[in-house]
C-alpha cells in the first residue's frame, strides 16, 4: 500500500456516510468494531479531542454557576417509572438489569436513559427551603438507550459515552424560563467556539421531550443536508416536582413546587466538527480543540540529518511554550507523515529541511487551505498565532456558507415539497397544530421545530391556511 | 441546633465506623441515601476533591507514557466468559442486562466487573507486529460488582464510580515484569503525594487476581487497625493472550503471545485520606488536593463591616494568584463558618476583623494543629506557602507514626494470635503454602501478602516450621 493509499478516503461529496466512517477510523477517533452494536471504543487521539471539546463546555458551565456531581448509572424501576409520561417515552429503549451473578433480582434496575428521575428523587432530600435554591448541577457520565433505528458512531448510539447533562432547580417558573434561555446561550457560545453553524428552534408541541412543558433544540445541518440535533434545553416547569415531591418552603412558610430544567450535549458535537469542517483529506480541526496544533516534520537530507533534527528540536521548544506542538521524529517517510497529520486535522505543519536550516526559516503548511508559505524562525510565535486565528476565521466562514446553501426558504407548499428532499426548509406557520401536521404529511418528514414569533408582524401568510403567520417553522430530513 | 452541633461528629477513637459515615455526610463528600444499595451520589465538594486526587494519578500516568481511552461499560457474556478462571472469579458478582425495553435479549450483557476481557478482545485487532508494542492505555469509568458483603461508602461499593484502570501490552515477559514494577512505583508516588502510609506486598499465590500469574497489592491500615487494599498491580503473563488470541509477529516473522498487565485505583484512595488524616473536627486535607486551600472569614465589627470586607477582598485577590482561596461572605455567623470549614478540612483559615484591618495583619489558623497565629499582610504569600508545606510534613509524620503503631512484628505464633485482633501483624515465613495456611487457620484471618525475599539471609526462622525464613508475611483483619 502506498503512503497516499493508507490515508485515502472516499470523497466527501460522493458518499458522505462512507467518508465519515472512513475518516473517524483512519484519523483514529474511534474503533467501530466493538462487539455490542451501537457502542464504540474511543482511541487516544479521539479521546483527547473529545476532552478538549468537553473542557470548553465545562468552562462555560462553571462560569454560569453549575457544579459538578456524580450520580450512579443505575436506577431502580420504581424510581424511573414514577413519572408516567417519562417512562412511556423511554419504555422501548431501557437496558434492564435483571440478574446479579447467578441470582434473579427482586426489583429490575435500569441503566439510566437520562437522569431526571433519579436526580429528582435524590434532590427532594436536598431541598427544604427557598434558601437552598437555585441549584445548578451537571455531570459527565454515559447514558444508555436501546435505539432501534440503524446505529451510527457518535450520531445514533446506544451508549452515549460523553453525555454531559446539566440540571437545575428553581423557586419560580420565571426563573426556570430564564435558566432555559441561559442554557441556549451556553449552547450557542459552545458551538460558536467549535465554529459550528446552527439554528435554535422550539420543538413542536407534539414532539416535546417526555414530561416537559417545552424545549429548545439547537440544530445544525450535515453535509448530506440532514438536520442534526446538537442539544436540547428543557423546561419541565413543576411537572416533575409533583411526581417526585420536589417542594420547598417559601419566605412566608408556604410549601411550593420546585421548577426544574435540564440540558445536555454528547459526542454529537464532535460528529458535527468532523462532518462540517472535514474535507477529502480527512479532518480539519478548529485550533482550539486540536490535540496537536502544530506538527513539525523533519525533511532529512543526506549528511544534514543531525543538524536538521537539532533545528527541529529548537523549533519545538519555542513553539511548545504557546502551542500544543509535536515533533514527529518517527522513522516514517515525510510523505507518509504529511498524509497522516492531514488526516488527523492538525491545523499547521512546519516542514524543516536543508534549505530551512541554512536560511533559519520555516516552511509552513496550513491544513485548511492546503497552502504552503515560508517565514523566518525569528518571530514565528506571533506568525503562528495569527495564522491559527485566520484558520479559525476561514473554517467558520466556510461552515456558515455551506450551512446557508443547505437551507431553503419556501414561499409555498410546492417549493417546500420540491426542496425538502435535499435541504432543510423553512416556511411561514400560523401556529395551529393542524397546519403543522399537514406540512409533515405533505412534506413527508417531521417538523424540526419553529422560531417562536419570528414572523410576527412581518405580514407573511401560513403556507397551509393562508392566515397570518407568527412563526418560522423548519422541516427536513434528520438524524 | 447550635453552630457547634451542626458539625459535631462522634469521636474518631470511640466509633471509627460511625465517625467515617458522619464525616463524609457532614463534609458534603457524598450522599449515602441512594435507592440502590452500595451506590452513592457524589456531592460537588466530594467530586472536586476526588478530581484533584485523580489529577495526581493522571499526571503520573501521562509521565509514564499511558494514553487515555474509553471502552463501553457493557460486555457480551461470550467475551467475558472466554477466560474460565476470570469468569469464575466474577460469576457471583456480575450485573447482567437481560432485557431491552420490553424485549428479552438474545445474548446477556454484563456491566463490566473490570476491563481485561473486553480490552483483550478489541486489542487483538490493534496488535499485529512487534512495532505496535508496547501499548499502555488507561481509562476512568465505573465498574460494577455485586458485593455480597456489607457495603460501605468508598470502601466496599457495588459501583466503583472513580475506577481508573491502566492496561499494558508487551512483547516479552521481562517487559511485563518491568511494567508491573513501574506500576508499583506509580502507586507509591501517588500515595506519597496523598501522605498515606503503605506497605507493598505480593499477594499469596492462593489469593491471586483471577487469571493472573501474580500481583502486588499496596496496603494501608485504617484507624480501626484493619488493612485496606489501595491498589493492585497485576502480571497476567501471556495467560490471557492465549484465550483472546493476542499475538504479534516478532522481528523474525514468528507469531508470539503478547504479555499483559493491569492496575487500578478507586475512590478508596479518598477513603484513606479521610480516615487517616481526619480528626474529631472532621477532615484534614493535604493541601495538594484540598478544593479550598485557604478560606477567608470576615469577623464583622459594628461600623467596620464594609472596610473589613474590602480588606478581605484585597487579601483574596492576592492569595488567589497562588492558592485555591475562597472568601466566605455568606450571612452565617463566624463561629458557624469556623466549624464548617474545619469539617471540610480546609488547611488554612484567615480571620479578618477590626484588629487585623487596623494593623494590616492577618490572623492565621492552621487546621492540622488547630493553632492560631498572626502575620503581616505584607509577604503573606510566602508565609502561607511555607505553612502549607509544614502542614504536609505534619500530616505525613502523624500518619506514618500511627501506621507504625498499628503494626506488630510477631516473633512467634503466640504473639501473632495475641496481636492480630487489634493490629496488622508481620511474621517470618519460609514460603511453603502449608505454613501459610496454618497461620491463616490459627490466626483466624486471611494473609494480606508477603514481601518477597525480605528476610533472605537474615537468619530468621519460619513462625510455623522453624525452617529458614525467606519472606516477611502479613496477616490481619481487612476491609
XYZ file of C-alpha atoms in Angstrom, chain B residues 48 76 85 95 128 138 204 248 291 339 393 469:
12
model
C -13.886 18.279 43.362
C -21.281 -9.510 25.939
C -10.575 -18.554 35.553
C -24.742 -7.292 36.936
C -0.129 -7.120 14.611
C -5.867 3.782 30.834
C -0.458 -15.031 48.382
C 2.157 -10.353 17.386
C -10.563 22.084 46.874
C -16.912 24.732 62.273
C 5.028 17.468 56.758
C 12.531 -17.846 56.562
